[in-house]
Short mmCIF file of C-alpha atoms and ligand atoms in Angstrom, two decimals:
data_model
loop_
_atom_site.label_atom_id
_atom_site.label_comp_id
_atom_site.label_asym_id
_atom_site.label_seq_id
_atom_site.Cartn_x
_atom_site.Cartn_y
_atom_site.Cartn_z
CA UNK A 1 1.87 -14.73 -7.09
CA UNK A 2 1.14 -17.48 -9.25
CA UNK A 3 3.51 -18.15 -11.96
CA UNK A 4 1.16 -20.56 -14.40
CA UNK A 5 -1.34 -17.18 -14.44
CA UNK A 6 0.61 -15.46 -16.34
CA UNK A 7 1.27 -15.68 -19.59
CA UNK A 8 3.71 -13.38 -21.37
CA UNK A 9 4.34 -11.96 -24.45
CA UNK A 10 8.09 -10.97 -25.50
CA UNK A 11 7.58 -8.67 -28.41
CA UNK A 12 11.22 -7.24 -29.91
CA UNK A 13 12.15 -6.95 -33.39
CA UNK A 14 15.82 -7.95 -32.73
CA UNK A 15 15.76 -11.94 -32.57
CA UNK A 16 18.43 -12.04 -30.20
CA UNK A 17 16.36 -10.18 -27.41
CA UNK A 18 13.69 -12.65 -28.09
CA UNK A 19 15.70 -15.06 -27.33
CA UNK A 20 17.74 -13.74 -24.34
CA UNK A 21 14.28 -12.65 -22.51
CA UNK A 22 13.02 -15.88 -23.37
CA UNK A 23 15.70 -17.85 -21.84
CA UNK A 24 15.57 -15.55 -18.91
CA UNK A 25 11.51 -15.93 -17.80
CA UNK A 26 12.22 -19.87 -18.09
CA UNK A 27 15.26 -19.55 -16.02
CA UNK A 28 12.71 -17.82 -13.98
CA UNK A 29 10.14 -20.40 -14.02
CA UNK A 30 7.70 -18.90 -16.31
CA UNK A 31 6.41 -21.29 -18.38
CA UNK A 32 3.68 -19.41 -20.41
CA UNK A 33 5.83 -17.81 -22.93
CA UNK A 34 5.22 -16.79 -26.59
CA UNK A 35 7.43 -14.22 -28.81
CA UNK A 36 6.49 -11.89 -31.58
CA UNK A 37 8.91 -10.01 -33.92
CA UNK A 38 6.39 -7.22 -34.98
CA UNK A 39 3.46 -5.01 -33.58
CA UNK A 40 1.02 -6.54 -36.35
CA UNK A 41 1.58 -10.41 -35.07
CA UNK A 42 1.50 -9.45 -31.49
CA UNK A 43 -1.88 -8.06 -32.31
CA UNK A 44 -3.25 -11.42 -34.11
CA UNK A 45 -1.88 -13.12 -30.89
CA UNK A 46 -3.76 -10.59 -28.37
CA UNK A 47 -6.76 -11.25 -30.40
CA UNK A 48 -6.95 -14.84 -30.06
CA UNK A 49 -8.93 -15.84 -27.41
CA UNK A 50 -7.20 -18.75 -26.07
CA UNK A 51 -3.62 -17.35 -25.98
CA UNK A 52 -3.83 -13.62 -25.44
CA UNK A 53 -1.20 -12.84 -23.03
CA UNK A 54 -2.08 -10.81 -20.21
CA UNK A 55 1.75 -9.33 -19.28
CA UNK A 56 3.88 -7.93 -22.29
CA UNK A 57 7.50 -7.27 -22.36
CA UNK A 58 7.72 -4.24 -25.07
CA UNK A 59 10.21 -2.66 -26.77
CA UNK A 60 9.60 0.61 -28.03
CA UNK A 61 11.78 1.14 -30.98
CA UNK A 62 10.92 -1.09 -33.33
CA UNK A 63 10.67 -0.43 -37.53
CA UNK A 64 7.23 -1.20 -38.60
CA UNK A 65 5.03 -0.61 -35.69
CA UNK A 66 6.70 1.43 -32.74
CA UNK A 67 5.99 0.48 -29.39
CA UNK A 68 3.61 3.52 -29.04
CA UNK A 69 1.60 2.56 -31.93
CA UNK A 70 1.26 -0.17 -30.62
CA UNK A 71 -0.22 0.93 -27.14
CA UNK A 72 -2.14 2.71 -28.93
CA UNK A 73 -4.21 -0.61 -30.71
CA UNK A 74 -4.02 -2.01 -27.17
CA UNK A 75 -6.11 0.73 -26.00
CA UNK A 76 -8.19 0.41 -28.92
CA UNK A 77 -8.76 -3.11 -27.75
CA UNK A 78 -9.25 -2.17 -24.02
CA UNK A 79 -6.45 -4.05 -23.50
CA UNK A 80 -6.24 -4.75 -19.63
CA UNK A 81 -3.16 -7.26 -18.75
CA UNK A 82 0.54 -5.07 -18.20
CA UNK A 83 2.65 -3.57 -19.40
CA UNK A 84 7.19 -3.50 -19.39
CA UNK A 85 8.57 -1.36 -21.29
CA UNK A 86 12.42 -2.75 -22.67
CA UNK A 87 14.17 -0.73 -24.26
CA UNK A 88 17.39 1.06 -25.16
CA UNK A 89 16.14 4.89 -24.96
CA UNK A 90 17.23 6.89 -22.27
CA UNK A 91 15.49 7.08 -18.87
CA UNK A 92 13.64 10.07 -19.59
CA UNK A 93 12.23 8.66 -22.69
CA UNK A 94 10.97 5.57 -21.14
CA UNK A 95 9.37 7.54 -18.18
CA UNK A 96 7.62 9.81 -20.99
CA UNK A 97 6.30 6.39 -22.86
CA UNK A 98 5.36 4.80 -19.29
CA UNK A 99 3.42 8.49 -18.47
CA UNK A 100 1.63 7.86 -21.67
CA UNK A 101 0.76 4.51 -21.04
CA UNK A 102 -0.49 5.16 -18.01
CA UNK A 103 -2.39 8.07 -19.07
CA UNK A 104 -4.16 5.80 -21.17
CA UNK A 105 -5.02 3.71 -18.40
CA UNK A 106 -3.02 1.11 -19.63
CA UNK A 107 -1.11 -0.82 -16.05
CA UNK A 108 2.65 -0.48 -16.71
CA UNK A 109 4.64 -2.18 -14.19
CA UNK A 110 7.95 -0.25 -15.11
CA UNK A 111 10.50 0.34 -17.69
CA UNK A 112 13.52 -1.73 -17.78
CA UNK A 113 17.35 -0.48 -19.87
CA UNK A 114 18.57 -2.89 -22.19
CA UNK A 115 20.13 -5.67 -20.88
CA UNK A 116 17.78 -6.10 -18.28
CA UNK A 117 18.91 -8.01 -15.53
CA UNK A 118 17.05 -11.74 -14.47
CA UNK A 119 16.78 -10.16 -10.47
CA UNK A 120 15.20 -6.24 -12.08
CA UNK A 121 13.09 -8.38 -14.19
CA UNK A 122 11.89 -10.78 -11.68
CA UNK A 123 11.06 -7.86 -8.89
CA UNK A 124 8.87 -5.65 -11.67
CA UNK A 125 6.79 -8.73 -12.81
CA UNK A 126 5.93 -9.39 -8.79
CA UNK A 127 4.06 -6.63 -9.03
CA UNK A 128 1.85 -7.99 -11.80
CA UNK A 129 -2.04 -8.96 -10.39
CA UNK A 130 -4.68 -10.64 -12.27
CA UNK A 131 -6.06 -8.28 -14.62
CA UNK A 132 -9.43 -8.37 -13.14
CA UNK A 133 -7.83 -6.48 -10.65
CA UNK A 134 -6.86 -3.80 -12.77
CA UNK A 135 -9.84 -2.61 -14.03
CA UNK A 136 -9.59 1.02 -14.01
CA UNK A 137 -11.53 2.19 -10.92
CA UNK A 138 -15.24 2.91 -10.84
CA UNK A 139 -15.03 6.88 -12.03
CA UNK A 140 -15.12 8.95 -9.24
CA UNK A 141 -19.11 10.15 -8.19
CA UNK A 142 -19.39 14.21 -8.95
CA UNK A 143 -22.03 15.50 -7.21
CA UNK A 144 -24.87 17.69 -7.69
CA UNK A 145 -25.12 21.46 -7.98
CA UNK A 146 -28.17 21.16 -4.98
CA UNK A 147 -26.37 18.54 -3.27
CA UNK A 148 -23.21 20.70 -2.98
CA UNK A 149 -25.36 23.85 -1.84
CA UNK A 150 -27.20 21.78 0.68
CA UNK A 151 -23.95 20.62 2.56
CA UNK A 152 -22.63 23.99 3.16
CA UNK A 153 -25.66 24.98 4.57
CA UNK A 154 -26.15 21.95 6.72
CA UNK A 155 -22.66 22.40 8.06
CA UNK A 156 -21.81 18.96 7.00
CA UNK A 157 -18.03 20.44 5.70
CA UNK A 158 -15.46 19.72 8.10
CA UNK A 159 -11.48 20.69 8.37
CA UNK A 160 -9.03 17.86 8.45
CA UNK A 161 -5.70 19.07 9.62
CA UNK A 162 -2.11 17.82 7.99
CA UNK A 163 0.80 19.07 10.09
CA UNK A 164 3.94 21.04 8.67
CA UNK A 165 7.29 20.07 10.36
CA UNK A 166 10.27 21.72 10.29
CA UNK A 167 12.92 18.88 8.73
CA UNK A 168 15.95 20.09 10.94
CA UNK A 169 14.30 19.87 14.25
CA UNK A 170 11.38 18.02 13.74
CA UNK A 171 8.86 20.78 15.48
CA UNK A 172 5.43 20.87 14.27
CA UNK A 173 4.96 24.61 13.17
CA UNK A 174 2.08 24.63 11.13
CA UNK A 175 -0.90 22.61 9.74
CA UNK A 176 -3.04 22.80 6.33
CA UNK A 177 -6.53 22.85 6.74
CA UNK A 178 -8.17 20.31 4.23
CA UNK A 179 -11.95 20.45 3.41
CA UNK A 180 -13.83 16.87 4.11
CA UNK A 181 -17.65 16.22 3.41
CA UNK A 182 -18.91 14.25 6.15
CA UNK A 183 -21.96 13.05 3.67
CA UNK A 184 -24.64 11.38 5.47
CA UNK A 185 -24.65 8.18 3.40
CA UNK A 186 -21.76 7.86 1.41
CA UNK A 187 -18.93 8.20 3.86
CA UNK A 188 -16.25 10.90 4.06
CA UNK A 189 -16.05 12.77 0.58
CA UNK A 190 -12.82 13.64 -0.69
CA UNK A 191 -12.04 17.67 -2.23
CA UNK A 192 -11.83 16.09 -5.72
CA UNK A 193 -15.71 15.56 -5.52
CA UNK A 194 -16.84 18.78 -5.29
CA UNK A 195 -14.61 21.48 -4.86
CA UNK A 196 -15.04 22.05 -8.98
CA UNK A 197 -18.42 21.94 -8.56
CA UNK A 198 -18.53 24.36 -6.12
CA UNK A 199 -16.44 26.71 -8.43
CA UNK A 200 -18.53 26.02 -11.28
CA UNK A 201 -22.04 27.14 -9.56
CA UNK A 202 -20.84 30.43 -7.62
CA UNK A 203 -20.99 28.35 -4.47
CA UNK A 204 -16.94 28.77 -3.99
CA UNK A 205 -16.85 31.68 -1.32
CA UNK A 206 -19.84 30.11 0.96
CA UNK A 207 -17.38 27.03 0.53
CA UNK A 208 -14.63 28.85 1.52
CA UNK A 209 -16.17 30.62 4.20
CA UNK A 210 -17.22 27.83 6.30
CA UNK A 211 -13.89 26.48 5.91
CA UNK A 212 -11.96 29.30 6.62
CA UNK A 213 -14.50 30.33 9.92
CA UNK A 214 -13.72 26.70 10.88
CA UNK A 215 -9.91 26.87 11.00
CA UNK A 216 -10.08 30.85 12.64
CA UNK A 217 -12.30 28.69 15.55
CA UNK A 218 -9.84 25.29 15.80
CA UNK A 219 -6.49 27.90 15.30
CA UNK A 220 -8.41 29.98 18.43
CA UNK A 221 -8.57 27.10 20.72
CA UNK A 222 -4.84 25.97 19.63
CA UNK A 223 -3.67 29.44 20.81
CA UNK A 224 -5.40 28.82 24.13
CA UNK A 225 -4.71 25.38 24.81
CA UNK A 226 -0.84 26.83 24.06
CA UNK A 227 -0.59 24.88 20.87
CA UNK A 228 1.34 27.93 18.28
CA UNK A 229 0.93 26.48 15.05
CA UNK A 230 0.49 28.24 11.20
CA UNK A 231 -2.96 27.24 10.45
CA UNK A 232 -2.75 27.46 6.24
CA UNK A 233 -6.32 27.14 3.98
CA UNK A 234 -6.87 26.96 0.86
CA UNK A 235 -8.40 29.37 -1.60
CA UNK A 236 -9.43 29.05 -5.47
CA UNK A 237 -8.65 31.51 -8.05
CA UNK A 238 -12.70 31.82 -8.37
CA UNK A 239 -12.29 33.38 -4.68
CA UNK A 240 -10.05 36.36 -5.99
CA UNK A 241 -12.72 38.04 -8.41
CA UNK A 242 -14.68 39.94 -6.04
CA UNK A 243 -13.12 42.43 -4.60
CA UNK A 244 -14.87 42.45 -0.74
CA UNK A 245 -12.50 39.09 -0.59
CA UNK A 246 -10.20 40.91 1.09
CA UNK A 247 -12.57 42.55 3.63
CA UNK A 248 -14.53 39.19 4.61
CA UNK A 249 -10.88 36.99 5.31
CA UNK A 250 -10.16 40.12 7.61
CA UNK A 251 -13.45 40.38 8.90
CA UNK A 252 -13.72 36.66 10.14
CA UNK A 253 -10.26 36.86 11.58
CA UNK A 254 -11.18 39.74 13.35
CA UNK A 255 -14.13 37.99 14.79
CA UNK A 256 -12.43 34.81 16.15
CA UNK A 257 -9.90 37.10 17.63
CA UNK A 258 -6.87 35.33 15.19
CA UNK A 259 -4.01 37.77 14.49
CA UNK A 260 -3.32 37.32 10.72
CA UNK A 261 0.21 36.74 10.77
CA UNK A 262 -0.82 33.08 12.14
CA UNK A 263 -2.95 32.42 8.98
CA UNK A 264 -1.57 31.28 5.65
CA UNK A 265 -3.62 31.32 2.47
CA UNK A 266 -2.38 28.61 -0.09
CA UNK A 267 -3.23 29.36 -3.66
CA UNK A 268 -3.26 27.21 -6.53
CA UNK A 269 -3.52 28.55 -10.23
CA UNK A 270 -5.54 25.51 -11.77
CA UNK A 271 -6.93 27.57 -14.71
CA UNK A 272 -5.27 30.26 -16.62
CA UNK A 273 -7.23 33.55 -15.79
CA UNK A 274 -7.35 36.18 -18.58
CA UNK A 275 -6.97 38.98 -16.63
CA UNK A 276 -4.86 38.54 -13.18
CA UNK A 277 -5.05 42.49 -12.33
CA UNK A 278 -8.07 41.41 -9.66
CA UNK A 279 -6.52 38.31 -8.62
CA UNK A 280 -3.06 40.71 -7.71
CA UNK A 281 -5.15 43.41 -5.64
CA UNK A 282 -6.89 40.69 -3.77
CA UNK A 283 -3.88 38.89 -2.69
CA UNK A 284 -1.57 42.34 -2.34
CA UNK A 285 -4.41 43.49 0.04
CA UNK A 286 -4.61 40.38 2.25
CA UNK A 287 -0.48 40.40 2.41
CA UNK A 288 -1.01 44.50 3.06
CA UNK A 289 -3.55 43.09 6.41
CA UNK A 290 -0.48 40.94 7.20
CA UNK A 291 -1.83 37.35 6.31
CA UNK A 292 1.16 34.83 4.71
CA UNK A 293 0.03 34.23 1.40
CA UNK A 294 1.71 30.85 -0.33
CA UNK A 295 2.25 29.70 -3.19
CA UNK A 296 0.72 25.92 -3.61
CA UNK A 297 1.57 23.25 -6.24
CA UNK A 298 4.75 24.80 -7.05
CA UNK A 299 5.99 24.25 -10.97
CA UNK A 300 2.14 22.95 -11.97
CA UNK A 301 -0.18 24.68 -13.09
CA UNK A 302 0.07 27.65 -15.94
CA UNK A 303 2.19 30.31 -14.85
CA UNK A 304 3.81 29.94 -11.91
CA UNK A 305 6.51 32.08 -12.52
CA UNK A 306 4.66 35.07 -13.63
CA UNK A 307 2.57 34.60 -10.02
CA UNK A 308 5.96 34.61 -8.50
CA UNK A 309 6.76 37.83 -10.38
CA UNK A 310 4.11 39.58 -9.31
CA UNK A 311 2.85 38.77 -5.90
CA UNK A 312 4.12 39.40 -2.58
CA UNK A 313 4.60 35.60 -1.56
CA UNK A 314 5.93 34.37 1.41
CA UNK A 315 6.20 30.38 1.25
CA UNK A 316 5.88 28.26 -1.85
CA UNK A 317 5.02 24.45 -1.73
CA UNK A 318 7.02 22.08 -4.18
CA UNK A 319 4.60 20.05 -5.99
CA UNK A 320 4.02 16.56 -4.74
CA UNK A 321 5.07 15.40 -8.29
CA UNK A 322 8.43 16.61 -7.99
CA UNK A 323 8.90 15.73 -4.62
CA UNK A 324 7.95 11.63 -4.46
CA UNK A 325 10.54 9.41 -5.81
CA UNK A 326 13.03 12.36 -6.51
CA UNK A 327 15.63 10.79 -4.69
CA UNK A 328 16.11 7.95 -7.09
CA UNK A 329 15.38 10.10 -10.29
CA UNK A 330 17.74 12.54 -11.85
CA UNK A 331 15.23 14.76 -13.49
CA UNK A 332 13.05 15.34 -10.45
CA UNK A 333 15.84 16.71 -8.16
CA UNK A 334 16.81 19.15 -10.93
CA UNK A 335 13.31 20.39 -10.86
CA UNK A 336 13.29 19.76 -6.98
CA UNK A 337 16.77 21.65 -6.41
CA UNK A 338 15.85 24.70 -8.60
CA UNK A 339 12.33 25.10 -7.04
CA UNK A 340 14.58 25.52 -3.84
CA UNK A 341 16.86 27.56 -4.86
CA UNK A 342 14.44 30.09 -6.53
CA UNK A 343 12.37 30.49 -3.20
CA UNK A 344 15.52 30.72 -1.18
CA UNK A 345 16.85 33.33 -3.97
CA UNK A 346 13.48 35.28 -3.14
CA UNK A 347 13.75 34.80 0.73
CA UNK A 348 10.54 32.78 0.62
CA UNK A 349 9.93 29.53 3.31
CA UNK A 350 10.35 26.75 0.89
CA UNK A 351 7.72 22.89 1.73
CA UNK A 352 8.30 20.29 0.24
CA UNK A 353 4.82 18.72 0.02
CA UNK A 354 4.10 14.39 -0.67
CA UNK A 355 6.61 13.38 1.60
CA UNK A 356 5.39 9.40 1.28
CA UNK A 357 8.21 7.50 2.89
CA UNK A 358 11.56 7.79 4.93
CA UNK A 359 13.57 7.98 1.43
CA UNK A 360 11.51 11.27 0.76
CA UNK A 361 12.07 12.88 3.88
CA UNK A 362 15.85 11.97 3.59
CA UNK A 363 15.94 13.16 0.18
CA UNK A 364 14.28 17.06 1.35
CA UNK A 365 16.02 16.66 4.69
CA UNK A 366 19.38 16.96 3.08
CA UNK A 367 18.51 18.60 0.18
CA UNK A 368 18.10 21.47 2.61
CA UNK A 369 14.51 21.95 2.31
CA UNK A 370 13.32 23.46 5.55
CA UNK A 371 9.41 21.97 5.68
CA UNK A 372 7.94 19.04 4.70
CA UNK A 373 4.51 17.58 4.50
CA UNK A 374 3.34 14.35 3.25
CA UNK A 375 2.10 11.39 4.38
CA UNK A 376 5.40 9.64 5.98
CA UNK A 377 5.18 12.30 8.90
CA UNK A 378 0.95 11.99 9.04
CA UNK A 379 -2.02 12.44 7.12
CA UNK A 380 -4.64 14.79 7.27
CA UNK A 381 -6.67 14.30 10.53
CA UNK A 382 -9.39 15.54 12.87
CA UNK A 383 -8.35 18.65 14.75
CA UNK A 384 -8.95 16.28 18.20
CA UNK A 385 -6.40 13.87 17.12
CA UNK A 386 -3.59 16.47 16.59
CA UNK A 387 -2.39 17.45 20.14
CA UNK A 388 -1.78 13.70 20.96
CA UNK A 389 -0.03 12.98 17.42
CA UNK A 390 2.56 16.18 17.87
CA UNK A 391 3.13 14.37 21.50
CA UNK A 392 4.31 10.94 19.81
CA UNK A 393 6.04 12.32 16.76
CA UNK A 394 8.59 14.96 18.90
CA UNK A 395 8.98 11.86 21.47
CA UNK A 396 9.92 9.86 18.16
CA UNK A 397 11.63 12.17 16.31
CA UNK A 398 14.18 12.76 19.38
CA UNK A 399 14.32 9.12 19.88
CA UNK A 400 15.37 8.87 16.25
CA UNK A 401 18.38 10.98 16.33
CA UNK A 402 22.17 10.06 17.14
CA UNK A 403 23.16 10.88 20.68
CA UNK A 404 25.95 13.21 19.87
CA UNK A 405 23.14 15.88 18.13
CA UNK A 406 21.14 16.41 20.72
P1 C2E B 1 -3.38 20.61 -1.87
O1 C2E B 1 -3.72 21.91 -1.24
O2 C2E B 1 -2.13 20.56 -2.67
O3 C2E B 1 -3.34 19.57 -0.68
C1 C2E B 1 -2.52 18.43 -0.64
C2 C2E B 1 -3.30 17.18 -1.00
O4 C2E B 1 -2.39 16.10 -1.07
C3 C2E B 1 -4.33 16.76 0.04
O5 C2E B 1 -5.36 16.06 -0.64
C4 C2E B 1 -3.54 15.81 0.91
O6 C2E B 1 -4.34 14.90 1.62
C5 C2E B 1 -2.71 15.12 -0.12
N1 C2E B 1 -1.44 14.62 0.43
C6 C2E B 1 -0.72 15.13 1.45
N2 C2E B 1 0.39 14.41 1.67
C7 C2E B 1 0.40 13.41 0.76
C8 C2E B 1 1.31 12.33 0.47
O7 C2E B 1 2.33 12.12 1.11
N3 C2E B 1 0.96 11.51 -0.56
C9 C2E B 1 -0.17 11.70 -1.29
N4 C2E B 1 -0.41 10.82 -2.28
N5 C2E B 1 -1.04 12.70 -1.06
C10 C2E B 1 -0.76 13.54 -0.04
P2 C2E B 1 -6.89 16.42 -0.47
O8 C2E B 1 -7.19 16.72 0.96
O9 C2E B 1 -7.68 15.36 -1.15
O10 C2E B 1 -7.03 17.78 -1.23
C11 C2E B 1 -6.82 17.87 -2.61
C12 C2E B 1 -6.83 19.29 -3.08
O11 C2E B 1 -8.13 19.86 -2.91
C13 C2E B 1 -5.91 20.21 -2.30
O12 C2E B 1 -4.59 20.09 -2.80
C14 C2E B 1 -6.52 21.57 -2.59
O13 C2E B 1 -6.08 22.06 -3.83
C15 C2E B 1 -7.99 21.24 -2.70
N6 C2E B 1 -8.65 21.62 -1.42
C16 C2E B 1 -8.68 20.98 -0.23
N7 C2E B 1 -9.38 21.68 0.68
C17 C2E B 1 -9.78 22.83 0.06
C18 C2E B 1 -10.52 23.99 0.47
O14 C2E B 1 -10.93 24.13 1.62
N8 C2E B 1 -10.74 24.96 -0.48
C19 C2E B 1 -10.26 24.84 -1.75
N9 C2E B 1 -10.53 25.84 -2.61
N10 C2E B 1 -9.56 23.79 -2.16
C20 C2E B 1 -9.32 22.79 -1.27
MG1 MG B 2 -2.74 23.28 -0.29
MG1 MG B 3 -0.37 21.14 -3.08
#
């Protein structure tokens, strides 16, 4: 990183942070330093084209113009150097003002307690880039109603598989089958791109169909090859309104000769649906025909706990959002710890999904969360490339563990 790019702006209403940060970047060998006292002169500052600092040290409580208000006139402004945040509020209050930040596309590199430290200080400003490369990315292409319609048909979906592992033993038990569009110019398409357009033009349960035929198929040849794994697919709420749901999951299973207590169904409440009594006899049916229904995205969503109530599950997935990081944040592993406990209370298989790094997987490991998923153990992957990835990750995972356990 190059220290003479950056120039930063201290703003603090209490002189004697000025001054302390101050001294601290030159100790630091910044040299590019201003100060401002108030929201208003910062401003002036960011306006001026010569000088307008493209990192910020901010304080949030301040008298005049809080540190949110003042976010706020930097996304006014389009603002698009970083963001610190210093400040004395409690750690969930800083997270809250970085979320909103953020939300606003604004880059915040972190949130720092007063008295910072020189060495926390120097490590969050190495993340700072040159704000060119911060530009919020190109929005994400949507595609067409017809374009959507026309890939189903042409059979250009295709399943990606991300493995399940138990976290005590390190088997492979299961895998989630994730929708890709193999597009024939643009590359591998991503769920995000068309999944809501597929549940916005009635295409949702030809979408589903094709994905769900494709993982009876793969799970078939699994079972022969001698691969027993719980294949899991997704379905959308705007696949539990008809009621022959039921009757074509059965049907197809049926057909690829796939006992249902192998399949898993993972459902996701994304929009609140006025009336869930069609929903309940759609799912209580498929659990009646002995397929595992689970409950995805755990503690999102709009009423988790009233799907709980009322349907028959038999795993539910901790949201990625409470899972990452957890182990270094207090509020997450109260959220993570009573997600557990509930499912355990309820006798329900408990995955902890967004398992990013070996800190994660300690973190669920001895939190006592049986199943994890996430990208530290693999990511999602052609069916072809999964027999030889279970081979290296058991040989790995027993290479990995004291001598006296196994
Ligand atoms: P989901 O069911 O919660 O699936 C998990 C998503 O998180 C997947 O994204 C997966 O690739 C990603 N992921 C897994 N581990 C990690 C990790 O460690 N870190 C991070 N950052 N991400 C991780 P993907 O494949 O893009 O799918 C997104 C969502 O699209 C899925 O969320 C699911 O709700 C939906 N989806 C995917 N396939 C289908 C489908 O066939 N039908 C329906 N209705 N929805 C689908
Ligand atoms: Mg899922
Ligand atoms: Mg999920």
């Amino acid at each position: 990183m190059n220290r003479h790019a950056i120039r930063i702006l201290i703003l603090d209403d209490e002189p004697f942070m000025l001054k302390l940060l101050a001294r601290m970047l030159a100790n630091l060998g910044y040299a590019s330093v201003s100060t401002c006292d108030n929201g208003r002169a910062a401003l002036e500052l960011i306006d001026s084209p010569d000088d307008s600092p493209n990192l910020i040290l901010l304080d949030l409580n301040m008298p005049e113009m809080d540190g949110l208000e003042f976010v706020r006139h930097l996304v006014d402004r389009h603002y698009n150097g970083s963001l610190i945040l210093v400040s004395g509020e409690d750690e969930r209050m800083q997270e809250a003002a970085e979320k909103l930040a953020s939300a606003y596309k604004v880059t915040v590199l972190g949130h720092l307690h007063k008295p910072a430290s020189p060495e926390v200080l120097a490590k969050m400003i190495g993340k700072w880039t040159t704000p060119s490369q911060n530009k919020p990315r190109a929005e994400k292409k949507v595609y067409a109603e017809d374009e959507v319609r026309a890939a189903i048909a042409n059979g250009e979906l295709i399943n990606y598989y991300q493995p399940k592992v138990r976290t005590a033993t390190g088997q492979v038990m299961g895998v989630e089958a994730l929708v890709r569009w193999r597009h024939p110019r643009n590359g591998m398409v991503f769920p995000d791109q068309f999944i809501g357009v597929a549940e916005a033009n009635g295409l949702i349960d030809d979408l589903t169909r094709v994905v769900l035929a494709n993982a009876l198929d793969q799970s078939r040849l699994w079972q022969e090859a001698g691969l027993m794994l719980q294949v899991a697919v997704n379905l959308s709420m705007d696949n539990l309104i008809s009621l022959d749901f039921a009757d074509m999951v059965a049907a197809l299973a049926a057909k690829a000769g796939v006992p249902p207590q192998t399949m898993e169904l993972e459902v996701t409440e994304s929009r609140l649906m006025e009336d869930l009594r069609i929903p309940l006899e759609i799912l209580t049916r498929l659990r009646l025909k002995r397929f595992r229904l689970s409950i995805d995205d755990f503690g999102t969503g709009n009423s988790s706990l009233v799907q709980l109530r009322d349907l028959p599950f038999d795993e539910l997935k901790i949201d990625q959002s409470f899972v990452r990081g957890a182990h270094s944040n207090e509020k997450l592993q109260a959220i993570f710890d009573s997600s557990l406990g509930l499912a355990k209370q309820l006798g329900m298989e408990v995955v902890a999904e967004g398992v990013e790094d070996r800190a994660d997987w300690d973190f669920v490991r001895n939190r006592g969360c049986a199943i994890a998923q996430g990208y530290f153990i693999a990511k999602p992957m052609p069916a072809a490339d999964l027999p030889a990835w279970i081979q290296s990750w058991e040989k790995d995972f027993l290479a990995s563990l004291p001598l006296q356990n196994i």
